[in-house]
Short mmCIF file of C-alpha atoms and ligand atoms in Angstrom, two decimals:
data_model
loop_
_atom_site.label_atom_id
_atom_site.label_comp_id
_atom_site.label_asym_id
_atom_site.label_seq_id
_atom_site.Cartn_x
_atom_site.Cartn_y
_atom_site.Cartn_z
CA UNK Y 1 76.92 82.77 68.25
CA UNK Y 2 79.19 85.59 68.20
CA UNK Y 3 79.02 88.26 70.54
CA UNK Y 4 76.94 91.48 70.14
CA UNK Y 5 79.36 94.53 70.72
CA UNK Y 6 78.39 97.92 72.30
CA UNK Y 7 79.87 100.83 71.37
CA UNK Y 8 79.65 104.25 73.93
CA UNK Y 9 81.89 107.67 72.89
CA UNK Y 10 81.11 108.24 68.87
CA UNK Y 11 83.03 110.93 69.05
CA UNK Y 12 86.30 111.88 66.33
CA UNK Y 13 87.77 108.36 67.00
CA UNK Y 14 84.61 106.62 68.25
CA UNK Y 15 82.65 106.66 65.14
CA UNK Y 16 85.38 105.72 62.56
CA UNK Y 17 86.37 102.59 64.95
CA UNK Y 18 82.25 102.12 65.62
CA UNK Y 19 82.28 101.63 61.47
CA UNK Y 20 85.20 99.28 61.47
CA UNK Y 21 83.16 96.68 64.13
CA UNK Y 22 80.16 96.95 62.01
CA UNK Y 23 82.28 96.51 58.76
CA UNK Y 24 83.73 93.51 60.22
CA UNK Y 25 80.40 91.87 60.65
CA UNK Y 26 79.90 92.01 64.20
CA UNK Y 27 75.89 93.04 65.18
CA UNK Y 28 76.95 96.53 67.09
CA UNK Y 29 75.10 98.67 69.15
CA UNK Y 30 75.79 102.44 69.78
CA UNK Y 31 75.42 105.23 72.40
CA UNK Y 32 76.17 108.37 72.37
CA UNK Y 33 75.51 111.30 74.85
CA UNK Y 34 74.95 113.55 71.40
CA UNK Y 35 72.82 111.47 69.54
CA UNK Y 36 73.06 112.97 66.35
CA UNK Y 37 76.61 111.48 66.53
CA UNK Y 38 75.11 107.89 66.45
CA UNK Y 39 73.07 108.63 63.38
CA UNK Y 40 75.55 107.74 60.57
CA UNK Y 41 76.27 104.66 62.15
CA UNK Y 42 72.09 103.49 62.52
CA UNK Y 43 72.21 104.04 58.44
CA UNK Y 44 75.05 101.86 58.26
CA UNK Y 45 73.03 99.01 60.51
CA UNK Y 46 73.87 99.77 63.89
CA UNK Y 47 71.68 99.35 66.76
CA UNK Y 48 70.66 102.76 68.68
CA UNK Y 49 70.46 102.32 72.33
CA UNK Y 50 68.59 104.98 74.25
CA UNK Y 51 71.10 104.91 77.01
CA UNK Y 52 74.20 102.82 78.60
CA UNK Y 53 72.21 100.85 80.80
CA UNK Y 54 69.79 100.09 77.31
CA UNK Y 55 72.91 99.11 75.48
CA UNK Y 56 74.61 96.86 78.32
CA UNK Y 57 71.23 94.75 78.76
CA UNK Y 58 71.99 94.25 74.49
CA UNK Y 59 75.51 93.17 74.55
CA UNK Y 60 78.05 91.02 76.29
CA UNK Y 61 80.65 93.45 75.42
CA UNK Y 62 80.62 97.18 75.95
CA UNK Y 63 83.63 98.97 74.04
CA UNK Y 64 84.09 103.03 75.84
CA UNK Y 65 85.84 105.62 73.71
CA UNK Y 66 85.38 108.46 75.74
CA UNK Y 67 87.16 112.21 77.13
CA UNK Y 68 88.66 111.22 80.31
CA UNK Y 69 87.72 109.81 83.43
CA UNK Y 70 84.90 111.98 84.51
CA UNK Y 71 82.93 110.84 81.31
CA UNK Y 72 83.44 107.34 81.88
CA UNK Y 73 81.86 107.31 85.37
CA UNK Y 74 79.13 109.42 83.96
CA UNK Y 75 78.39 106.82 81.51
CA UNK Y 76 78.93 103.94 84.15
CA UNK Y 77 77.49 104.93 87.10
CA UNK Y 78 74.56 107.38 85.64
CA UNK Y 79 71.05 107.28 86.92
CA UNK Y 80 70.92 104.96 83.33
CA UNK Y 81 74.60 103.86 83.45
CA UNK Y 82 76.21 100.99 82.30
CA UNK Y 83 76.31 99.66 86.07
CA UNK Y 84 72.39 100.06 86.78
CA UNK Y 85 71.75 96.77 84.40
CA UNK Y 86 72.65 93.67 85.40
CA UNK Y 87 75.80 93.42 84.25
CA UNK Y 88 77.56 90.70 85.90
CA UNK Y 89 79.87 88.39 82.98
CA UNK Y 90 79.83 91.20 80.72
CA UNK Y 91 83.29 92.91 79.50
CA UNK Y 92 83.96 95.89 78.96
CA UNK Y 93 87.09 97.21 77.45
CA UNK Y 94 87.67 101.21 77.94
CA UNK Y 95 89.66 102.51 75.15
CA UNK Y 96 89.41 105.99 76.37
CA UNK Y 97 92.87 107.64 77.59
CA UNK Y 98 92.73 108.04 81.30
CA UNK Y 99 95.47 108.18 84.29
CA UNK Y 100 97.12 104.64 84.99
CA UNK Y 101 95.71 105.09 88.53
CA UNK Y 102 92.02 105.00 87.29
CA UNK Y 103 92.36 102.67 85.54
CA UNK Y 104 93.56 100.20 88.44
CA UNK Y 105 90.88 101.41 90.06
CA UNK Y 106 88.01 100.67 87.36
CA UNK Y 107 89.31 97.35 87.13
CA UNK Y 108 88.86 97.37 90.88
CA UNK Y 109 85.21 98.53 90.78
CA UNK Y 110 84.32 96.61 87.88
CA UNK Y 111 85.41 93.86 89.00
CA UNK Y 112 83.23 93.63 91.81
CA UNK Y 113 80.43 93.71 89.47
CA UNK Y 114 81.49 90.74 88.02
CA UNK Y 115 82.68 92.47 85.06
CA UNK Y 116 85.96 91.55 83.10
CA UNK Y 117 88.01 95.11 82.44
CA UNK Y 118 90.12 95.77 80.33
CA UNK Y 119 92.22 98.87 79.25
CA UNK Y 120 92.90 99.28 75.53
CA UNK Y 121 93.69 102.92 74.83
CA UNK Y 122 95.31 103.46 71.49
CA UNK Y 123 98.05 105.03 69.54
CA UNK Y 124 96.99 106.82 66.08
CA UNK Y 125 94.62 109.62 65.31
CA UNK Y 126 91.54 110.01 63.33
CA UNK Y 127 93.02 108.86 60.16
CA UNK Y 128 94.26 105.61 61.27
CA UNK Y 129 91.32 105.08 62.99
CA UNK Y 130 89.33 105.48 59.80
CA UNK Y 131 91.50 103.05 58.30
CA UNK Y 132 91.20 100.22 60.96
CA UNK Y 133 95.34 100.77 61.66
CA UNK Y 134 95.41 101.84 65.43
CA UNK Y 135 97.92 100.51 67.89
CA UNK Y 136 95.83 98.66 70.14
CA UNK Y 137 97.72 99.31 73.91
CA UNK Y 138 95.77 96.57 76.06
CA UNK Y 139 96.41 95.86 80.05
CA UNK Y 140 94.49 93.24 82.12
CA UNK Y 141 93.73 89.66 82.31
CA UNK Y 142 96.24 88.16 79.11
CA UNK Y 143 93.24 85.40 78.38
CA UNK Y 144 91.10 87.52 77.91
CA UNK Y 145 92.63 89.84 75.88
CA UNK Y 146 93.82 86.94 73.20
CA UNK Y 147 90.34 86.34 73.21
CA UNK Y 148 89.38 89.89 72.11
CA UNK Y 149 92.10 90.02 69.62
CA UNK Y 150 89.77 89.12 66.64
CA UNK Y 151 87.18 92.43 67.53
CA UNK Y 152 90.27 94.40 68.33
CA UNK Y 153 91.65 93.87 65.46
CA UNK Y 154 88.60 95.07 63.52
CA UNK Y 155 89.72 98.73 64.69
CA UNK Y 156 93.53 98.15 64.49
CA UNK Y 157 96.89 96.63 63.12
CA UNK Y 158 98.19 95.32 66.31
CA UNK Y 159 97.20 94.46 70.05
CA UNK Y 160 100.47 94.93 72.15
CA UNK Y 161 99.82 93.37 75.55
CA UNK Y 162 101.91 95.65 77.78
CA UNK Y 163 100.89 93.46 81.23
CA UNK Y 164 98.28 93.90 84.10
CA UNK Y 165 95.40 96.00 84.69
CA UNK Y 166 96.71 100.01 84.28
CA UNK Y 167 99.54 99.15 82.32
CA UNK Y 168 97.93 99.61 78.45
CA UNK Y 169 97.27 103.27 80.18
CA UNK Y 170 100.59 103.35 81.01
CA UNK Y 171 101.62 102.77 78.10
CA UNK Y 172 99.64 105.29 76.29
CA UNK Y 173 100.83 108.18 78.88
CA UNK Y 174 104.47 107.39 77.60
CA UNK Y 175 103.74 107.44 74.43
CA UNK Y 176 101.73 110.58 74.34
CA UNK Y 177 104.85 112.14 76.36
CA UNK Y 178 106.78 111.52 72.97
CA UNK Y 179 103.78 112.61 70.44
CA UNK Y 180 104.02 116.06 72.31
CA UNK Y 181 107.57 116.76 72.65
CA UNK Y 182 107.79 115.63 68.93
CA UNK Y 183 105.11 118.14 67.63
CA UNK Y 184 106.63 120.61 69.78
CA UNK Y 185 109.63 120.40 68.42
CA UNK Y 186 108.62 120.62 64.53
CA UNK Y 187 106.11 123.32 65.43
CA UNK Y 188 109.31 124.99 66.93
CA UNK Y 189 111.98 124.39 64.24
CA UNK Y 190 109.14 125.40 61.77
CA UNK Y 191 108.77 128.85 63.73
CA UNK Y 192 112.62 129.33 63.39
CA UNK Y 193 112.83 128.24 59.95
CA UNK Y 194 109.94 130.35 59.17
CA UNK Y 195 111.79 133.62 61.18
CA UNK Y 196 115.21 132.74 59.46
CA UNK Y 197 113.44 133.52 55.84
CA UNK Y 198 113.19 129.83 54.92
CA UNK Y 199 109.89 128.72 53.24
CA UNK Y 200 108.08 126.05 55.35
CA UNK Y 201 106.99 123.87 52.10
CA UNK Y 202 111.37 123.92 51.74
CA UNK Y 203 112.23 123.21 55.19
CA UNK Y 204 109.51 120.49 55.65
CA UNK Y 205 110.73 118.78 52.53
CA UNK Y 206 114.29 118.34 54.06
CA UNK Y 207 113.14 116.97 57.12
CA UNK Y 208 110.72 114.36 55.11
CA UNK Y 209 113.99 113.72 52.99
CA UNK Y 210 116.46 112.41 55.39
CA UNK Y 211 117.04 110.32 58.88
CA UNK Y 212 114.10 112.60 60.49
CA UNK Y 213 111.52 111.40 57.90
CA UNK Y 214 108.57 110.09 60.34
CA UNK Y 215 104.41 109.20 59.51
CA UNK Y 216 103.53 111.94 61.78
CA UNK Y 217 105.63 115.11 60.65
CA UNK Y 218 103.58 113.97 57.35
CA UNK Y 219 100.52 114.11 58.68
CA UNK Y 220 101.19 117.71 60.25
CA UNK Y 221 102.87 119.03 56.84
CA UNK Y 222 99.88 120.59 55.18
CA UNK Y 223 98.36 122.12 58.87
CA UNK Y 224 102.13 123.68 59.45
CA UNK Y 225 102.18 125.23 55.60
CA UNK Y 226 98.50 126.56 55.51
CA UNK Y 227 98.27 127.57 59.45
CA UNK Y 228 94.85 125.58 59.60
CA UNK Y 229 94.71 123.35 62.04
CA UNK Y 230 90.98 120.95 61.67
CA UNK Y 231 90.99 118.94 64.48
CA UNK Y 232 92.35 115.05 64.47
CA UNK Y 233 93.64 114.99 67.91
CA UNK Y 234 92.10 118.05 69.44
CA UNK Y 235 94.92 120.57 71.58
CA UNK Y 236 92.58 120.04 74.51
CA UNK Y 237 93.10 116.00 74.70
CA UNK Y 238 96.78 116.78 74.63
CA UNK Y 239 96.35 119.60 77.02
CA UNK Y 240 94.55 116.74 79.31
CA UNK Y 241 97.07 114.22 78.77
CA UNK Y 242 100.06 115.78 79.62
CA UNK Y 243 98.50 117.08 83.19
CA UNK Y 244 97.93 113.23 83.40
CA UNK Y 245 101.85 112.63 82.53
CA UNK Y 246 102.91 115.26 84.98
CA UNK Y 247 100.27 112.96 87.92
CA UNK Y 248 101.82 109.87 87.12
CA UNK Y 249 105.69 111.31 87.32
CA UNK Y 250 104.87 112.62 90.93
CA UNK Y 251 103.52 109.52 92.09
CA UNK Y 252 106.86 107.64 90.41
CA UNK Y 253 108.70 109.85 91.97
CA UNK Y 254 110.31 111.12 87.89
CA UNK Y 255 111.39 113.92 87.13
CA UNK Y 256 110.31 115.17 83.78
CA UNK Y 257 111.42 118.25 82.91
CA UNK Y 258 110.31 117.67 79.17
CA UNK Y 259 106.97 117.13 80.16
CA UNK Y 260 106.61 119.90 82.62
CA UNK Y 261 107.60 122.54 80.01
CA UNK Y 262 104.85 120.57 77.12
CA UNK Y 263 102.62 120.93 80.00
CA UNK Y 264 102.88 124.61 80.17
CA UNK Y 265 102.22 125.03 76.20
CA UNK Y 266 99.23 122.52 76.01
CA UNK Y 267 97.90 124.25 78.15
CA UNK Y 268 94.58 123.40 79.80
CA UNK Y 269 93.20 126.52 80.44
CA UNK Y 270 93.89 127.58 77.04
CA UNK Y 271 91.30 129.04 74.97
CA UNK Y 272 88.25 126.89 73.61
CA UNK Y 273 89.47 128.49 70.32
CA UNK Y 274 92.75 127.03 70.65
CA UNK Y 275 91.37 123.89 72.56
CA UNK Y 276 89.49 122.90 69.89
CA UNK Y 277 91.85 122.54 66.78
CA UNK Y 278 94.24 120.06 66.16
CA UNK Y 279 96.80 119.51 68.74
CA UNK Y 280 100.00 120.67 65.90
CA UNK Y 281 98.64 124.24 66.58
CA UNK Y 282 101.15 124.50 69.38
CA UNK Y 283 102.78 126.55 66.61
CA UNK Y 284 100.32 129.49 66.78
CA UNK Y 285 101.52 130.21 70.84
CA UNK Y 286 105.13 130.65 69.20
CA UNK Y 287 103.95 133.51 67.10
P1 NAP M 301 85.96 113.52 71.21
O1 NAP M 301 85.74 113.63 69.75
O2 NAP M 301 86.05 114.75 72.03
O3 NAP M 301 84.81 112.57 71.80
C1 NAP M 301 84.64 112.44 73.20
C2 NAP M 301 83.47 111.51 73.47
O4 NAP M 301 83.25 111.47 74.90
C3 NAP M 301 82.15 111.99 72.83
O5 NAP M 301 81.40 110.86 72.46
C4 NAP M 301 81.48 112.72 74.00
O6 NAP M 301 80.09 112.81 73.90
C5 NAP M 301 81.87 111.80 75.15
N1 NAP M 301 81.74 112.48 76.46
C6 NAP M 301 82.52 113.47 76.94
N2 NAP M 301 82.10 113.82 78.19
C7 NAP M 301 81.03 113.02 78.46
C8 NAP M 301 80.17 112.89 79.60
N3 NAP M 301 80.34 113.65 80.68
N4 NAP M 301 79.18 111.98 79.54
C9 NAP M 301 79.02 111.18 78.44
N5 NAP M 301 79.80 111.25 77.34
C10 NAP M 301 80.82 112.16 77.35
O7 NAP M 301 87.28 112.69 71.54
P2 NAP M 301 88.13 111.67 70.65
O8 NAP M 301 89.15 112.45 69.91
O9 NAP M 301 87.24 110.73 69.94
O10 NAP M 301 88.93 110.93 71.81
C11 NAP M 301 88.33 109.97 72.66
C12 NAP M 301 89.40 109.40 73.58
O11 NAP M 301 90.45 108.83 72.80
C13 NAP M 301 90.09 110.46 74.49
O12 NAP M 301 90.41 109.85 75.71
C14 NAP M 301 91.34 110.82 73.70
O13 NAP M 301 92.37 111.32 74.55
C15 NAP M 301 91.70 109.48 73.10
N6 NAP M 301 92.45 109.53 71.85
C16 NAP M 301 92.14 110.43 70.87
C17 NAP M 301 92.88 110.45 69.69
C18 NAP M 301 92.60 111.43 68.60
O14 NAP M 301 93.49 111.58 67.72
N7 NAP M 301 91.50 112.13 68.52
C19 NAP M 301 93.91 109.52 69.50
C20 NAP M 301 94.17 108.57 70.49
C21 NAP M 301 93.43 108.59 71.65
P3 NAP M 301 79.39 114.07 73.15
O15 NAP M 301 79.49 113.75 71.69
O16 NAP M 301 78.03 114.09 73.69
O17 NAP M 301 80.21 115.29 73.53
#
């Protein structure tokens, strides 16, 4: 029989990857702390689950695609959490971003429950997540993981294994590092093109036309031109992530003087006006 999947965060990248498990057949059931966010996906066939604990007692696998730490042990450890059913043999596989340290530390807890963890964060936005092409980042048992390649892959491209428990967040903090400092630095050499007299459609078209050419400067192009910036990967998950990257270089001991100077324009404390759009309007501070 194959397994009955439970989804819990149907938020921007929650509900396009939600539609890509249902697409692929498997019987799905969703949560979400919003529950008009679950509604497209009930008129698609999903199940709706009234609460975490509800949708654990339904499935043997429970997928979380959720803010940050502080949601997940909302949604675990609630008065109606996933860890108030009886959950022992169960997965669950947190695709949420979260700091490398928490995540050792679920697997710890979870564990103990008799739960298999895994960490799967991913790399790709909104659009790739619509499209089923996310970079699937996964740390934990390696078993267990080849066995979840097939419902992985109904959300993504590719599962990297990148090693034990903690490491698939890892793995996403590094990469984030990058996504920033590159968006940074085309938001930047847009501002100067812009102040040197150059029009942005020009100078966007010679960066697409040579060595620099990359799938995410593409994405960005028409929210750098038009100064509209919807959000895919909202300013405020950067703005979380990078205070995350800063954490994890203290306790390796880095120095990244990169990310401390990201960290200071994705800003946290930011306006909700700025927190809220896309992530590329980092160019807006520069004005
Ligand atoms: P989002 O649209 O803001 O959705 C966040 C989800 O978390 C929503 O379902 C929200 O529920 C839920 N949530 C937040 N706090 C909660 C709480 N205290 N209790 C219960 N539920 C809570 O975020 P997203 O863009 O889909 O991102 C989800 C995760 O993926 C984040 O860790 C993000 O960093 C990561 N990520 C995002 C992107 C991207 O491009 N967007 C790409 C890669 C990775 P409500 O609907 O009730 O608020």
């Amino acid at each position: 029989m194959q397994q009955r999947i439970g989804f819990i965060g149907l938020g921007i990248m929650g509900q396009a990857m939600a539609a890509n498990i249902l697409k692929a057949g498997y019987g799905l059931t969703v949560y979400n702390r919003s529950s008009h966010k679950a509604e497209a996906l009930a008129a698609a066939g999903a199940t709706l689950a009234h609460s975490p604990k509800e949708l654990t007692e339904r499935c043997e696998i429970i997928i979380l695609m959720l803010t940050g730490p502080e949601a997940v042990d909302a949604i675990l450890q609630g008065e109606n959490g996933v860890l108030a059913s009886e959950c022992s043999g169960k997965t669950v596989i947190n695709m949420s971003t979260v700091p490398p340290a928490y995540s050792r530390q679920l697997n710890q807890q979870l564990e103990s429950y008799g739960i298999t963890a895994i960490d799967a964060p991913v790399s790709g936005s909104k659009i790739p997540a619509e499209q089923g092409t996310l970079v699937i980042l996964a740390g934990g048992d390696e078993a267990a993981i080849k066995q979840l390649e097939p419902l992985l892959l109904s959300m993504g491209s590719g599962v990297i294994y990148c090693g034990e428990a903690g490491t698939g967040s890892s793995m996403k903090l590094a990469i984030n590092l990058l996504l920033g400092t590159m968006m940074a630095g085309l938001a930047e050499a847009t501002h100067l093109a812009e102040a040197s007299g150059l029009a942005t459609e020009t100078f966007l078209k010679v960066v697409g036309a040579g060595a620099l050419a990359c799938p995410l400067f593409k994405i960005k192009e028409q929210m750098l031109i038009t100064d509209t910036y919807p959000p895919q990967f909202p300013f405020r998950h950067m703005a979380k992530d990078m205070q995350y990257v800063l954490q994890e270089a203290s306790q390796n001991a880095v120095s990244l003087p990169v990310a401390n100077r990201l960290a200071g324009l994705f800003d946290p404390h930011a306006p909700d006006a700025l927190l809220d759009q896309d992530f590329a309007a980092v160019k807006t501070l520069l004005k």
